[in-house]
Structure formats: structure tokens, C-alpha cells
Coordinates of C-alpha atoms in Angstrom, one line a residue:
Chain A
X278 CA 6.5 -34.5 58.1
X279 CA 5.3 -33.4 61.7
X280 CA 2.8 -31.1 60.1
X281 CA 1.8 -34.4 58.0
X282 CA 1.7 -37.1 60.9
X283 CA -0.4 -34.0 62.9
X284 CA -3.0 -33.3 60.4
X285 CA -3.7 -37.3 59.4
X286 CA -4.3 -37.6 63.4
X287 CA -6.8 -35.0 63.5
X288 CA -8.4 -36.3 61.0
X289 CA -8.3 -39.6 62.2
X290 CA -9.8 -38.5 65.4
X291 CA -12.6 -36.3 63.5
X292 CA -13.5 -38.6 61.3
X293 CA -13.8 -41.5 63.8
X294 CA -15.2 -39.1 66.5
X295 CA -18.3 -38.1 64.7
X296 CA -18.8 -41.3 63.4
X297 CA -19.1 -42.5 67.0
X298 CA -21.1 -39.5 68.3
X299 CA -24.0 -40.3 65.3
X300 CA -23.7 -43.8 66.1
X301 CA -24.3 -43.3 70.0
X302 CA -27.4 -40.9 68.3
X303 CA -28.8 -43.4 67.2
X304 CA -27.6 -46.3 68.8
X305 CA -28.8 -45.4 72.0
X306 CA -32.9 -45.0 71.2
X307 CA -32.7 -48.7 70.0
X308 CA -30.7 -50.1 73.0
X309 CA -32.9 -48.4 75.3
X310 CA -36.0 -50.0 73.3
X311 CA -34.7 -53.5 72.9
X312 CA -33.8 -53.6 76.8
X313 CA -37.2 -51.8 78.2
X314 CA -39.9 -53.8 76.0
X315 CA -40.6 -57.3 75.7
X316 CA -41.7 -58.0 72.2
X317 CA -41.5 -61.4 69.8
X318 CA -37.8 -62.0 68.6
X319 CA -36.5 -60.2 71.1
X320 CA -33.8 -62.6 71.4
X321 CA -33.0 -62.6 67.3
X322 CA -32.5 -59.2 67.8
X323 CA -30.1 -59.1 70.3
X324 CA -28.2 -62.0 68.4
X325 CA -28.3 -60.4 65.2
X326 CA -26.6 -57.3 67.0
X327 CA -24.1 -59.6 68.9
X328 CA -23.3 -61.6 65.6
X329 CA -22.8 -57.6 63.4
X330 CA -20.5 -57.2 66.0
X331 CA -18.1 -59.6 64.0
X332 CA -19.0 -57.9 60.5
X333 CA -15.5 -57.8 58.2
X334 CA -14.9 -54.7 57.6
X335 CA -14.0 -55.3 54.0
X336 CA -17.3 -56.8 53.3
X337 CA -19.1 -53.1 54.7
X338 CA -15.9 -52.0 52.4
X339 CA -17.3 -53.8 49.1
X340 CA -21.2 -52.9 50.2
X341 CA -20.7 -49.4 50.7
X342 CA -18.5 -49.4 47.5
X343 CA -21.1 -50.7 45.4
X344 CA -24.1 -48.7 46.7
X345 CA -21.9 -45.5 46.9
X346 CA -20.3 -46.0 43.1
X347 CA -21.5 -43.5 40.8
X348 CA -23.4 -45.9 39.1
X349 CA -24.6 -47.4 42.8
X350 CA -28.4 -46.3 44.0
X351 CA -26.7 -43.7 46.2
X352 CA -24.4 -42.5 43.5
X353 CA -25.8 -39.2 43.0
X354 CA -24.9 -38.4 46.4
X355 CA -21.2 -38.7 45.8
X356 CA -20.3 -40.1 49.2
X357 CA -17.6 -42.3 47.1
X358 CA -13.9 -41.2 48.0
X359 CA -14.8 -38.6 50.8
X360 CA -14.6 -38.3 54.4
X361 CA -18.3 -37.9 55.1
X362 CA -18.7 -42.0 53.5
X363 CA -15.9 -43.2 55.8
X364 CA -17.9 -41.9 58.7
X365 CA -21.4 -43.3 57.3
X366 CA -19.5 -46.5 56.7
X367 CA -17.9 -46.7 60.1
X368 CA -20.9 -45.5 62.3
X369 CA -22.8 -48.5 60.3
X370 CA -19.5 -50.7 61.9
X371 CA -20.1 -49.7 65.4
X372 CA -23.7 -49.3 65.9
X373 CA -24.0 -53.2 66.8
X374 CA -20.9 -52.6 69.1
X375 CA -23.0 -49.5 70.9
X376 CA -26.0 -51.5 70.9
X377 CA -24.8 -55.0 72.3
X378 CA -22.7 -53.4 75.2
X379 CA -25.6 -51.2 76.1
X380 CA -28.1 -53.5 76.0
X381 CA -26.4 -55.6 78.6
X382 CA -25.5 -53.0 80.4
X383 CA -29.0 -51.7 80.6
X384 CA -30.2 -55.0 81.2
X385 CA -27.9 -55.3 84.5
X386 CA -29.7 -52.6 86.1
X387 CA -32.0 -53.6 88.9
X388 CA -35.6 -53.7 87.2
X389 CA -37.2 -52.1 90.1
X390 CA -35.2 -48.4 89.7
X391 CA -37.8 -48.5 86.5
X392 CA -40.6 -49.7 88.2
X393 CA -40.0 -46.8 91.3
X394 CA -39.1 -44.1 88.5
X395 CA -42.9 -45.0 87.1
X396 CA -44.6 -45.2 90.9
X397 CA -42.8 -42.4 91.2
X398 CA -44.9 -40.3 88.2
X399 CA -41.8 -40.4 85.9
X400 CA -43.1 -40.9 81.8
X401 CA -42.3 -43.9 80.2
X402 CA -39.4 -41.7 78.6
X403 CA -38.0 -40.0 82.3
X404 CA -37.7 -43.6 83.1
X405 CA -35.8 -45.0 80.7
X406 CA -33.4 -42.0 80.9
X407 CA -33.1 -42.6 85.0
X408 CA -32.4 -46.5 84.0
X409 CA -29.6 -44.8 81.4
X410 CA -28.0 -43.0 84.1
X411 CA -27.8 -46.4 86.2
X412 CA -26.4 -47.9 83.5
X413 CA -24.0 -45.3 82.5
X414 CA -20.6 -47.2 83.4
X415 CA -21.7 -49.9 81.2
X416 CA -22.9 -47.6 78.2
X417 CA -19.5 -45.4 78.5
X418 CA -17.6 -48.4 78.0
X419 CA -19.5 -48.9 75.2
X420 CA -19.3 -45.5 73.5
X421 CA -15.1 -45.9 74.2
X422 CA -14.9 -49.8 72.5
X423 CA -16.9 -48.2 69.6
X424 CA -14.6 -45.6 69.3
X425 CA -11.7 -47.9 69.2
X426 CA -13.0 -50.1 66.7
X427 CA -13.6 -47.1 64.4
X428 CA -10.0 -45.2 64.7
X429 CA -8.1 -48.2 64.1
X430 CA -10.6 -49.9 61.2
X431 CA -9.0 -50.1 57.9
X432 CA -11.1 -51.9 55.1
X433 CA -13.5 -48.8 55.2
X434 CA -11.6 -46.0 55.1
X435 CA -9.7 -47.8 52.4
X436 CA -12.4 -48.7 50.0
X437 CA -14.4 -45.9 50.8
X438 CA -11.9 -43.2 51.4
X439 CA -9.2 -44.0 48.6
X440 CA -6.7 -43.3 50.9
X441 CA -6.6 -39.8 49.3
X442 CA -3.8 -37.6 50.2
X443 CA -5.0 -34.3 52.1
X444 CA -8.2 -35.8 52.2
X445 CA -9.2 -39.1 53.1
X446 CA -5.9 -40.3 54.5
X447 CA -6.3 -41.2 57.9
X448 CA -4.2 -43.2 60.3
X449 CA -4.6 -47.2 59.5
X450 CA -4.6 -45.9 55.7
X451 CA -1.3 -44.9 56.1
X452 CA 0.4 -46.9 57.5
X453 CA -1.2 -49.4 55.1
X454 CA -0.2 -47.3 52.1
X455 CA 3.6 -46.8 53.3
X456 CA 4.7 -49.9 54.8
X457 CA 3.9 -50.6 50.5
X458 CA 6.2 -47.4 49.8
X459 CA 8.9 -49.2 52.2
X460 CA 8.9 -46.0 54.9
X461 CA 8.9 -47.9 58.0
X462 CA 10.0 -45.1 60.0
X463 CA 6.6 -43.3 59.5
X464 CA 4.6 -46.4 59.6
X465 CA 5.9 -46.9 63.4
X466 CA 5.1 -43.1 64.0
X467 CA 1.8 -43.6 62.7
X468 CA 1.3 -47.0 65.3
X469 CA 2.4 -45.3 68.4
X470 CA -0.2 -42.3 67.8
X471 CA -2.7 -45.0 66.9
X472 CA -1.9 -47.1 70.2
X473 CA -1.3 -43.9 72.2
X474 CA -5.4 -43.1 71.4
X475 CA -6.8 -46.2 72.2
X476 CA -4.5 -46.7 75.2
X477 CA -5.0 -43.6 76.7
X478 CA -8.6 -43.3 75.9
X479 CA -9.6 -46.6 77.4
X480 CA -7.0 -45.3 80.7
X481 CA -9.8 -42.4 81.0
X482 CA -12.6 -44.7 81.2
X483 CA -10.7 -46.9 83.9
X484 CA -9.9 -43.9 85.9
X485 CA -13.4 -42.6 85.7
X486 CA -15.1 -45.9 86.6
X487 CA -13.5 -46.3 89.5
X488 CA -15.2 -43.7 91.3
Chain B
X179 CA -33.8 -31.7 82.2
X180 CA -35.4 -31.7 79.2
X181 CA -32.8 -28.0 78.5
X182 CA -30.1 -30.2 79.6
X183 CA -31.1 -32.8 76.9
X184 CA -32.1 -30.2 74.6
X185 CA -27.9 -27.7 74.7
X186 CA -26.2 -31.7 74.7
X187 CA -28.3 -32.2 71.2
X188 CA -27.6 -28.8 70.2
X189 CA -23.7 -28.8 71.1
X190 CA -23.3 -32.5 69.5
X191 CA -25.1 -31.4 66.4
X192 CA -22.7 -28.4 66.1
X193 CA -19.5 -30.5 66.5
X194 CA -20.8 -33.3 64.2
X195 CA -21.3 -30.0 61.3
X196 CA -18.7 -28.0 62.1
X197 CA -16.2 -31.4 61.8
X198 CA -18.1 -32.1 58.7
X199 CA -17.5 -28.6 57.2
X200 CA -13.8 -28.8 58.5
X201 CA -12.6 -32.2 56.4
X202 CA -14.9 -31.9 53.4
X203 CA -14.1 -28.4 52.6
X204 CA -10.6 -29.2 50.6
X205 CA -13.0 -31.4 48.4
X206 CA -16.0 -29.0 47.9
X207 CA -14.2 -25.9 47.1
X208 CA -12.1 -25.5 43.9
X209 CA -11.4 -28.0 41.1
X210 CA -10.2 -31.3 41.3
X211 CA -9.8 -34.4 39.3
X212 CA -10.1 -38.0 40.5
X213 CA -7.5 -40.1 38.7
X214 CA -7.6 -43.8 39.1
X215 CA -4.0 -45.3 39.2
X216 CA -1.7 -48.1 39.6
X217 CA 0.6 -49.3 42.5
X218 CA 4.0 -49.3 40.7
X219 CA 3.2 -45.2 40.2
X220 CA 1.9 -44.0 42.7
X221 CA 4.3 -46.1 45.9
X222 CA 7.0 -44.4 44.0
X223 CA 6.0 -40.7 45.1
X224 CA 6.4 -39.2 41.9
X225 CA 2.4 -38.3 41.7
X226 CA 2.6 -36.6 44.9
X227 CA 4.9 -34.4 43.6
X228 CA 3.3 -33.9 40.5
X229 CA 0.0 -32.9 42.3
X230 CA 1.9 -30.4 44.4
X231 CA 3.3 -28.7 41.2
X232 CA -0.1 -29.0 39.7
X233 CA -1.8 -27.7 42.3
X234 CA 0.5 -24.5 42.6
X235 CA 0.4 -23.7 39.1
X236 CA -2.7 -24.8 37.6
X237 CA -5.4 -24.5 41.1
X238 CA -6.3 -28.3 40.4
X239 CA -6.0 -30.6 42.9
X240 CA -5.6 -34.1 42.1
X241 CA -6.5 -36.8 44.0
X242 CA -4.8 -40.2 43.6
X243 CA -7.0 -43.4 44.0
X244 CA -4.0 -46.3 43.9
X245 CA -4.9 -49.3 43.3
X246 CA -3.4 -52.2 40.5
X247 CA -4.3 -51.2 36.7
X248 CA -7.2 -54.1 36.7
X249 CA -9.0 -52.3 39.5
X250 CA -8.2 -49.0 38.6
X251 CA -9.7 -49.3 35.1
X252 CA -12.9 -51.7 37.2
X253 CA -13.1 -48.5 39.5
X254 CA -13.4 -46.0 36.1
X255 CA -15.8 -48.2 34.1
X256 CA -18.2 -47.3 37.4
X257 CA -17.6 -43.7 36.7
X258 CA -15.3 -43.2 40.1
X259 CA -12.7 -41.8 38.4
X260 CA -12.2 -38.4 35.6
X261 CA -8.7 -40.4 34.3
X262 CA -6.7 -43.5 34.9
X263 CA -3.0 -43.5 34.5
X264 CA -2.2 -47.6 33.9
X265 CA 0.4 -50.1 32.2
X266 CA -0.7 -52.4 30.4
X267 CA -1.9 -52.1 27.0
X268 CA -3.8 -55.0 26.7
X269 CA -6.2 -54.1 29.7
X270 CA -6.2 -50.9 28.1
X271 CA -7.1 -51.8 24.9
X272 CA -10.6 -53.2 26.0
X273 CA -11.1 -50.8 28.4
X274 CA -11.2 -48.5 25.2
X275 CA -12.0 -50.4 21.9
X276 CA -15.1 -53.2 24.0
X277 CA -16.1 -51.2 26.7
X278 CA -16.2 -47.9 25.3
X279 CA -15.5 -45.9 28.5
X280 CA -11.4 -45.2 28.1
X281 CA -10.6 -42.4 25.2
X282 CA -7.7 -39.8 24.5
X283 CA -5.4 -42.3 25.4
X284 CA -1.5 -40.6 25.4
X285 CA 1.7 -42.8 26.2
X286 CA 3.4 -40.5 29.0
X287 CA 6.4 -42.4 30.2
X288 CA 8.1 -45.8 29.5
X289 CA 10.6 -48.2 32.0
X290 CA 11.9 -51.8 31.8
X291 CA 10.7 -54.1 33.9
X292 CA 13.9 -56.4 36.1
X293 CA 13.4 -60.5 36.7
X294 CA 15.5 -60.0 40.8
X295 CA 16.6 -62.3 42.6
X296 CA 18.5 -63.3 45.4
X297 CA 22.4 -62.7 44.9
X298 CA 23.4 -66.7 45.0
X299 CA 20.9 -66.8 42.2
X300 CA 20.1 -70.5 43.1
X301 CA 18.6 -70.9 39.5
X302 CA 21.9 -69.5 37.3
X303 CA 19.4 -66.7 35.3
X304 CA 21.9 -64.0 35.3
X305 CA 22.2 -62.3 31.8
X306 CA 19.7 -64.9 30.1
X307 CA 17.0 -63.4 27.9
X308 CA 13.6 -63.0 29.6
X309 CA 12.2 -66.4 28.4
X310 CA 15.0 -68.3 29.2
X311 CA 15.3 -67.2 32.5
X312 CA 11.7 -68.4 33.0
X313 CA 12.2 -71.4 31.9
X314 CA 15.0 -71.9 34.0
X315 CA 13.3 -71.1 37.3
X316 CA 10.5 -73.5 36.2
X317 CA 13.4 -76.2 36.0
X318 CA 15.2 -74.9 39.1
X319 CA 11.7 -74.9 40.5
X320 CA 10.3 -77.8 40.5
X321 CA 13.7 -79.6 42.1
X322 CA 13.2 -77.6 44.5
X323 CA 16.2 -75.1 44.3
X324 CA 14.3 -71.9 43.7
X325 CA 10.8 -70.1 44.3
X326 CA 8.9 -67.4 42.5
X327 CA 6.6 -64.9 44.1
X328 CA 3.7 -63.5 41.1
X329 CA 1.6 -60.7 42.3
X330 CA -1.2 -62.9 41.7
X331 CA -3.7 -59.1 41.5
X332 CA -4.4 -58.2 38.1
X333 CA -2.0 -55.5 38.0
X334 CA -0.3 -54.2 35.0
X335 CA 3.0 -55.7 36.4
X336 CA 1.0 -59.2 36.8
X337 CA -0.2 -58.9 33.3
X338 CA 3.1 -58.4 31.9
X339 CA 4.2 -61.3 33.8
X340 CA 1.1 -63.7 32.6
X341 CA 2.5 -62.8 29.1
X342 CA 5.9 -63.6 29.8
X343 CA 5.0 -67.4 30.8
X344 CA 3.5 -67.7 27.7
X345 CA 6.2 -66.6 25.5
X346 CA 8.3 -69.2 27.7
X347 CA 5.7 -71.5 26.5
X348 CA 3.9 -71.9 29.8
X349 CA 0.5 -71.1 31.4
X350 CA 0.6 -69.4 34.8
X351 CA -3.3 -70.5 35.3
X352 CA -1.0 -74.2 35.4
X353 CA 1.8 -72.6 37.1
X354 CA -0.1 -71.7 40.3
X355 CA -1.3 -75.2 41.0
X356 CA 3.0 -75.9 41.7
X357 CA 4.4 -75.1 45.1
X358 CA 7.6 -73.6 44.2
X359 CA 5.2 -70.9 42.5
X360 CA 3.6 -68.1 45.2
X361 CA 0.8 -65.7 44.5
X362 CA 1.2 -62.7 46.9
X363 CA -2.2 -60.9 46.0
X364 CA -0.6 -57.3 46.9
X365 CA 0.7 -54.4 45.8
X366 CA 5.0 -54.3 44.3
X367 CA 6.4 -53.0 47.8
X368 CA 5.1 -56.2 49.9
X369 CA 5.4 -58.7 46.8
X370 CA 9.6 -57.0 47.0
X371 CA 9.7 -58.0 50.5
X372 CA 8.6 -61.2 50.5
X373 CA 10.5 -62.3 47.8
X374 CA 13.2 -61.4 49.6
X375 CA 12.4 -63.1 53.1
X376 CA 12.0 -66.2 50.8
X377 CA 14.8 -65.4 48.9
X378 CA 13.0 -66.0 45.7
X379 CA 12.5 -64.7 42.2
X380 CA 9.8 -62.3 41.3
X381 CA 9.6 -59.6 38.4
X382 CA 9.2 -56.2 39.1
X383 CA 9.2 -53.0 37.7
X384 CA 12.2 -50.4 38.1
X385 CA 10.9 -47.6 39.8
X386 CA 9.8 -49.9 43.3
X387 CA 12.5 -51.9 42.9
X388 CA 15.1 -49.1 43.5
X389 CA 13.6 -47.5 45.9
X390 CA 13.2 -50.3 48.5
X391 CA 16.9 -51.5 47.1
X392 CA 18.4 -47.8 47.7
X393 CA 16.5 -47.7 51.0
X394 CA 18.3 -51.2 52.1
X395 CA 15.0 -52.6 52.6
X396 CA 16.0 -55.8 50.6
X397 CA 19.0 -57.3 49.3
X398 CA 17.3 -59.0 46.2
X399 CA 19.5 -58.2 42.6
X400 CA 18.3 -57.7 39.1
X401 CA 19.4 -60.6 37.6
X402 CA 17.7 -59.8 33.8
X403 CA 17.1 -56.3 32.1
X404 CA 16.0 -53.9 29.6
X405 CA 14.9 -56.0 27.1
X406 CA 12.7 -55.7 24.6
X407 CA 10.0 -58.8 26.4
X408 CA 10.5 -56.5 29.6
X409 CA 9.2 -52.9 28.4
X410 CA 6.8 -51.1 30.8
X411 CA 4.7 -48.3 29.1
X412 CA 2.6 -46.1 31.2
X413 CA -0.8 -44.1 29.4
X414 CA -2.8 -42.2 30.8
X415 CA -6.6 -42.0 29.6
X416 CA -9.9 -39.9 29.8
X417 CA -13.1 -41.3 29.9
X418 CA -15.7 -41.1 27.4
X419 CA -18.1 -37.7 28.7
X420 CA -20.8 -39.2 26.5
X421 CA -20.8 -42.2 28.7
X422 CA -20.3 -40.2 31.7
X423 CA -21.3 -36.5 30.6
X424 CA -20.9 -35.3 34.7
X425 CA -17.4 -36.5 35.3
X426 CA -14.9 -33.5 34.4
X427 CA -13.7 -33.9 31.1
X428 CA -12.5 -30.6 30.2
X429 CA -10.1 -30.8 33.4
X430 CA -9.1 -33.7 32.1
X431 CA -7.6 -32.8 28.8
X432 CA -6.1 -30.3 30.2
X433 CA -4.1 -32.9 32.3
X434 CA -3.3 -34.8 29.8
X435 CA -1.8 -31.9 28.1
X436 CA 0.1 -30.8 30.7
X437 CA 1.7 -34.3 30.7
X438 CA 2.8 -34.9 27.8
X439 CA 4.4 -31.0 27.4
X440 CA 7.5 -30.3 27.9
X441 CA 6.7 -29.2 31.4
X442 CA 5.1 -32.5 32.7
X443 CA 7.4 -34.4 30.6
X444 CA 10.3 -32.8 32.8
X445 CA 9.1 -33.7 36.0
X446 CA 8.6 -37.3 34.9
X447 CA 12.4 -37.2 33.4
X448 CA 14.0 -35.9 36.7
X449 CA 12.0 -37.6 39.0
X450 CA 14.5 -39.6 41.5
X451 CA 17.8 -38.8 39.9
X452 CA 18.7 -36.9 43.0
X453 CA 17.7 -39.9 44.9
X454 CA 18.5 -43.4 42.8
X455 CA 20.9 -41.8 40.8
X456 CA 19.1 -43.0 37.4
X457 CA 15.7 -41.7 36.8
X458 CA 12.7 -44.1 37.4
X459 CA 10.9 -43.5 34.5
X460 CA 11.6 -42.2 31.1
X461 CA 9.3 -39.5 29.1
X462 CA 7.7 -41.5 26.4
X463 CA 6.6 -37.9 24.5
X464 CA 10.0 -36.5 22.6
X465 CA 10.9 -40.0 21.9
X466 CA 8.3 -40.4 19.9
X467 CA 8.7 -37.3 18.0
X468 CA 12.2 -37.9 17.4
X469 CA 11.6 -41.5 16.3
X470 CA 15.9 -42.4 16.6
X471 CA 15.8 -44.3 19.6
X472 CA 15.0 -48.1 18.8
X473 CA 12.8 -47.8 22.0
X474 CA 10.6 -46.0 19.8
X475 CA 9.8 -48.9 17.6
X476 CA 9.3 -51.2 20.7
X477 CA 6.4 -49.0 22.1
X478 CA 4.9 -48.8 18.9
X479 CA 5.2 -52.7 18.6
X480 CA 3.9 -53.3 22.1
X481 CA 1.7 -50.8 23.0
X482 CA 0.2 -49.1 20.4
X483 CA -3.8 -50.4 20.1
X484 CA -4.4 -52.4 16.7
X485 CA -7.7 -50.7 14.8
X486 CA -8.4 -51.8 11.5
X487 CA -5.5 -53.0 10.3
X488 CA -3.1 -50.3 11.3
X489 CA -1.4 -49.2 14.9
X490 CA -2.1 -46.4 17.0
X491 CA -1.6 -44.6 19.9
X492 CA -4.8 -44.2 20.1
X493 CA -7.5 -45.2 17.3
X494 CA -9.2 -42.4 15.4
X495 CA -12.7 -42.8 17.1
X496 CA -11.7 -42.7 20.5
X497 CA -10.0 -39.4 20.5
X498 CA -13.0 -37.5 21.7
X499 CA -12.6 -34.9 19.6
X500 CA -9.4 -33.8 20.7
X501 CA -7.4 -34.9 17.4
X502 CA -4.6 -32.0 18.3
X503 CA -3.0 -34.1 20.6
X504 CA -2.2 -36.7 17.7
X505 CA -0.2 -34.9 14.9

């Protein structure tokens, strides 16, 4: 059972972790372009990223599903029912998370570091990266919430996953799947890893902000 | 700088394909099978240990997709699944003889669904026959005395209950409209449980039942039993490789052999006697053969497919050319 509990964690935290590492891969590029230009809609697109924010995951559940299925345009690709969907799925989740947070945070730092980063020679490029590392804080914080969202998601990993044993089982599937079978016991096991992660990692980010 | 940038890129690429190779490689190496399945089967943890003994003596993994019978057979007519093991015939019955996608159907295993209640039994259904008791809670019901929680999911078990109302002579699309009638919309295990914080009737099937009873998670009792009305036949099914030539038919059969031999037969026989005292399911194959038991006779009345007149297991055309299996 401890060999069990150990392995669902890891890959709970694999699963979720990469998701959130190619989600800050790309996630980052469009924040950084969204807060450094001014372009028309610039506003829509900041409040379509605010407003993904809230997307069900259910409904990215039943999307992915369909497109996914065999019979789905990306069928072929058999993404249905294994790990490497779930983290598709949940990087698609976060990125508005990554973007949002970073935006603002990017957009709280003083415009003139950019403007001395260019007088200064810098690339259009060096300066957005010295206007990144004002704004780190703000985008760790948003890296971390991502993070969060993704480890303790469910309607993904269930629709997507199957809740496979040995293979797509991860934490919130679970517990989902035995508080059903009536084994409470391991369902509050399962919670206090869960809470233990996204308390401890958001502890980090406190700690390390404070210097 | 631009190095810096350049070894973070490389290292994050690394850890995103090494974690990739890591938790897919149980899925791309060695066989498998996908098998579509219901909640009353799977929440029981019998599959789990049939997949371990399949696994260790045949080097196929199985992996267990639970969901109720409606969506299980919804997820195979997509082509997400190599087999579905389901209960209830009727589903079945289109899934193989209008849609064309369900073939090689073999009954595996048979139980009796239980009407449970609270102890008190508010509504007096205690040894009545199926339909009366039904009729009793609709009385009992609607003054108020008594509640009934449906699964309300298009499961086997809430397809088996649909047809109960209407042998009582009521229609559970009217039945819903009534507030002493509840539609949970979940799986046996929480539809159990909230029953019993209501402390109201539902119908469930054996296997769930006993487990949450024996594990004191409720205190609800079976107020009505093995009867004919509350038979529960499990089958498992392959689908159609002409309709789906890449799923893996071949591995297939060879489950469905394995289940209804003696060996796989066995497993399903024993399964929680050590636990529940009584095992939770019943092999459906020896029965058959020996055609004593008047069980026999109500599986073949209940959930053998009609095909031109005559009843079968499964119809001559959708046997996929595996006719063996049917002598």
C-alpha cells in the first residue's frame, strides 16, 4: 500500500510538473509580448486570458475527449487514456493562469528599467529578459499557482487519463475512485500528500520572497 | 547569457523527456488491452486482481476504464476501448445487433440485484416481490414516509431499475418529476451512502452492497432478494475488427477465453469469500453447461439477445468468426 500511495505521488508530481514546465515554455513568450507591445485588442486579450482562468475543467475534460477519441481529428495520435494527454490537457488548463499572473506582474515593473536596458544598447530581446528578472517574484508566484491548479485538477486526468491503474492514476483520481470503493482510510492519505504539496510548495515561495 | 539560457533549455528539455519516457513506458512496451467497464465491477476490486493474475501468466496488461455500462459501451462505439465488460442486456443488445460495433459476446458471471433500505423500513417492503415493493414505496412515497435514491446515470444498475418501474406499472421519466424520488447521477458506492444519510430506499447490486455493509460504511438492509425481476448478468464483448481493424482483436479473444475457462471462471467464483463470506458474483459458464440450476433458464429468458425468432447468447453473425466459443 506504501509502495502504492508512493508511486501515484510521483506520478502525480511528474505528470503535473512537466505539464507546468511546457506551460511556463510557452507561456512566458506570450506574457512577455502582451505586456511589452501595444497593439489593437490588447485589452480582449488580456480578458480572454483572465476569463480561461475560470475554464471548468470538465469542459477541457469533454473537448480533449472528443478531439483525442480514436475517431477524434487527433485520434491517430493515441493521446486517449495516457499520461502524456493528461499533461497536454492540463498545460492547456494553466497557460491562462501563467499568463494572467505574469502579465501583471510584468506590467508592475517600472517602464523605465526597459527604456534604460534599450539606452543602454540592450536588443529588444535582452530587454525584455532584464524586465523578466524585475518581475521575477511576480512570475514565480505564477509558475507555483499553476502548479497547484494542475496537481490537484481532477476532470482531466479523469476523462483523459481513465483513471488507469499503474498508469494514469494520479492523486485527485484516486481519491475520486476510492471514496466510490468505500476506502476512506486511503482517500485521507491521498488528501494529506495532496495538501502537504501545495502547502509546502507555496511555504517555499513565501520564504523565498521575502528576501 | 545567452549559454545560461541556452543549459536551462537544454536541462528542462531533458526532464520534460526523460519524465515522459519514465510514465509512458508501462504503456508502450508489451501488450495490453483497453477494456471499457462498469462501476458495480470494477469498485468491487475483483478486476484488479484479475489483471494481476493476467498479467503474471499471460504478459497482458489490462487496463480498466470504469465507468457506468451506458458510457462504457458510448466510450467503445468511439473505438477507445478493445472490450467492454457490462450488465445490461438491453444496452447490449443494440450495441451489437443496430450499431454493429459489439460481437463475441460471452455471459461470464451472474448476481441478484437487493431493493436496501433502512432497518425501520418506513415503507413495510420486507419479503414483498420486486414489484410490489415498488409500488409500496411509491405509496409510502408520496405521503411522505419514505425516499428513493435512482442512480439517475445510465448504468446497467439504472437500467435494471427503469425496467423495474415499469413492470410495477410506472414510468421513472414521471417518477423523477416527485420529490420523494432522488437522482444521484453517480457511481453505486456514493448512490449507497447517500441513501443511507437519507435513510432511504435504493436498488443496488450485491457485490457494492456487501462491501460497504461489511466495511460498516452504512447500516442500510436488504429488504428484497434473489428473485427472478432482480437477476444481474454480466458479458463481456469484443468489438467488431472490421469496424475497427487497429484495435487488438486477437488479444481480445484470447481474454475472453480465458474468462469463461475454468481458470477465469475460478477467480470470479472465489472472489470475496474470504472477505463477505458469500461470493459476490457467481460463474455464469458451468451453469450453463450443466443446464440444472433454474438460474439457467432465467439468464436465458433475460439476457440472451432475440435474432430471428430464436435466443442466443450471442446471434450467429456477430460471432466474428470465432464460432468455437458457442458449442
Amino acid at each position: 500500500m506504501i509502495f502504492m500511495i508512493l508511486e501515484i505521488t510521483l506520478r502525480s508530481l511528474l505528470i503535473s510538473g512537466t505539464a507546468t514546465l511546457l506551460a511556463t515554455l510557452w507561456s512566458t513568450p506570450i506574457a512577455l509580448s502582451i505586456s511589452m507591445r501595444e497593439f489593437m485588442g490588447k485589452g480582449a486579450v488580456k480578458s480572454l486570458f483572465t476569463a480561461l482562468i475560470g475554464m471548468p475543467t470538465v469542459a477541457l475534460g469533454l473537448i480533449l475527449y472528443l478531439l483525442f477519441s480514436r475517431t477524434g481529428p487527433l485520434g491517430p495520435l493515441h493521446l486517449l487514456y495516457s499520461p502524456s494527454g493528461i499533461i497536454i490537457g492540463q498545460a492547456i488548463l494553466i497557460t491562462p493562469i501563467i499568463v494572467s499572473f505574469m502579465v501583471s506582474a510584468l506590467e508592475s515593473v517600472d517602464p523605465g528599467i526597459r527604456d534604460l536596458a534599450r539606452t543602454l544598447g540592450a536588443s529588444e530581446r535582452k530587454a525584455s529578459l532584464a524586465v523578466l528578472g524585475e518581475a521575477k517574484r511576480g512570475a514565480t508566484l505564477a509558475v507555483v499557482a499553476a502548479f497547484n491548479r494542475a496537481i490537484a485538477e481532477l476532470g482531466v486526468a479523469m476523462m483523459i487519463g481513465g483513471n488507469i491503474y499503474g498508469y494514469t492514476r494520479v492523486l485527485t483520481t484516486t481519491i475520486a475512485l476510492e471514496t466510490a470503493r468505500g476506502e476512506i482510510e486511503l482517500c485521507i492519505w491521498m488528501m494529506v500528500i495532496l495538501l502537504v504539496i501545495v502547502f509546502f510548495l507555496t511555504l517555499l515561495i513565501n520564504l523565498f520572497r521575502r528576501d | 547569457m545567452n549559454l545560461k539560457m541556452m543549459a536551462l533549455i537544454i536541462v528542462v528539455g531533458c526532464f520534460i523527456i526523460g519524465a515522459l519516457v519514465y510514465i509512458e513506458w508501462p504503456y508502450r512496451s508489451g501488450q495490453r488491452l483497453q477494456i471499457s467497464t462498469t462501476t458495480s465491477l470494477y469498485d468491487t476490486g475483483m478486476l484488479d486482481t484479475i489483471a494481476d493474475y493476467y498479467k503474471q501468466n499471460y504478459r497482458v496488461s489490462l487496463f480498466f476504464i470504469s465507468a457506468g455500462t451506458g458510457q462504457a459501451i458510448e466510450h467503445a462505439k468511439r473505438g477507445d476501448a478493445d472490450l467492454v465488460l457490462v450488465h445490461s442486456p438491453s444496452m447490449e443488445n443494440t450495441f451489437m445487433q443496430v450499431d454493429g460495433v459489439g460481437v463475441v459476446r460471452k455471459i461470464i458471471a451472474y448476481n441478484f440485484f437487493v431493493i436496501v433500505g433502512p432497518e425501520d423500513d418506513p415503507a413495510g417492503i420486507h419479503n414483498l416481490s420486486p414489484t410490489e415493493a415498488l409500488s409500496t414505496i411509491v405509496t409510502s412515497g408520496r405521503s411522505r414516509q419514505s425516499e428513493w435514491v435512482s442512480r439517475g446515470d445510465d448504468s446497467g444498475t439504472h437500467s435494471k431499475e427503469k425496467k423495474l418501474w415499469t413492470k410495477a406499472g410506472f414510468s421513472s421519466d414521471d417518477l423523477r418529476e416527485e420529490s420523494w424520488y432522488v437522482e444521484s447521477g453517480t457511481g453505486m458506492g456514493a448512490t449507497l451512502n447517500m441513501a443511507n444519510q437519507m435513510r432511504a430506499y435504493t436498488l443496488a447490486d450485491i457485490g457494492t452492497y456487501l462491501k460497504y455493509r461489511s466495511d460498516n460504511l452504512i447500516d442500510l438492509e436488504i429488504l428484497v432478494a434473489q428473485s427472478k425481476d432482480l437477476l444481474n448478468v454480466y458479458s463481456v464483448m469484443a468489438i467488431n475488427p472490421e469496424i475497427y481493424p487497429e484495435l487488438n482483436f486477437n488479444n481480445a479473444v484470447d481474454f475472453i477465453k480465458f474468462l469463461v475457462s475454468d481458470e477465469g471462471q475460478n477467480i470470479i467464483g472465489n472472489y470475496g469469500v474470504g472477505d463477505y463470506g458469500q461470493p459476490l458474483f457467481y460463474p455464469a459458464v458451468s451453469l450453463s453447461l450443466e443446464n440444472t440450476d433454474p438460474i439457467t433458464d432465467w439468464i436465458r429468458e433475460y439476457a440472451y439477445l432475440s435474432y430471428e425468432g430464436q435466443s442466443w447468447e450471442c446471434p450467429p453473425p456477430y460471432r466474428a468468426g470465432q464460432d468455437n466459443l458457442y458449442l
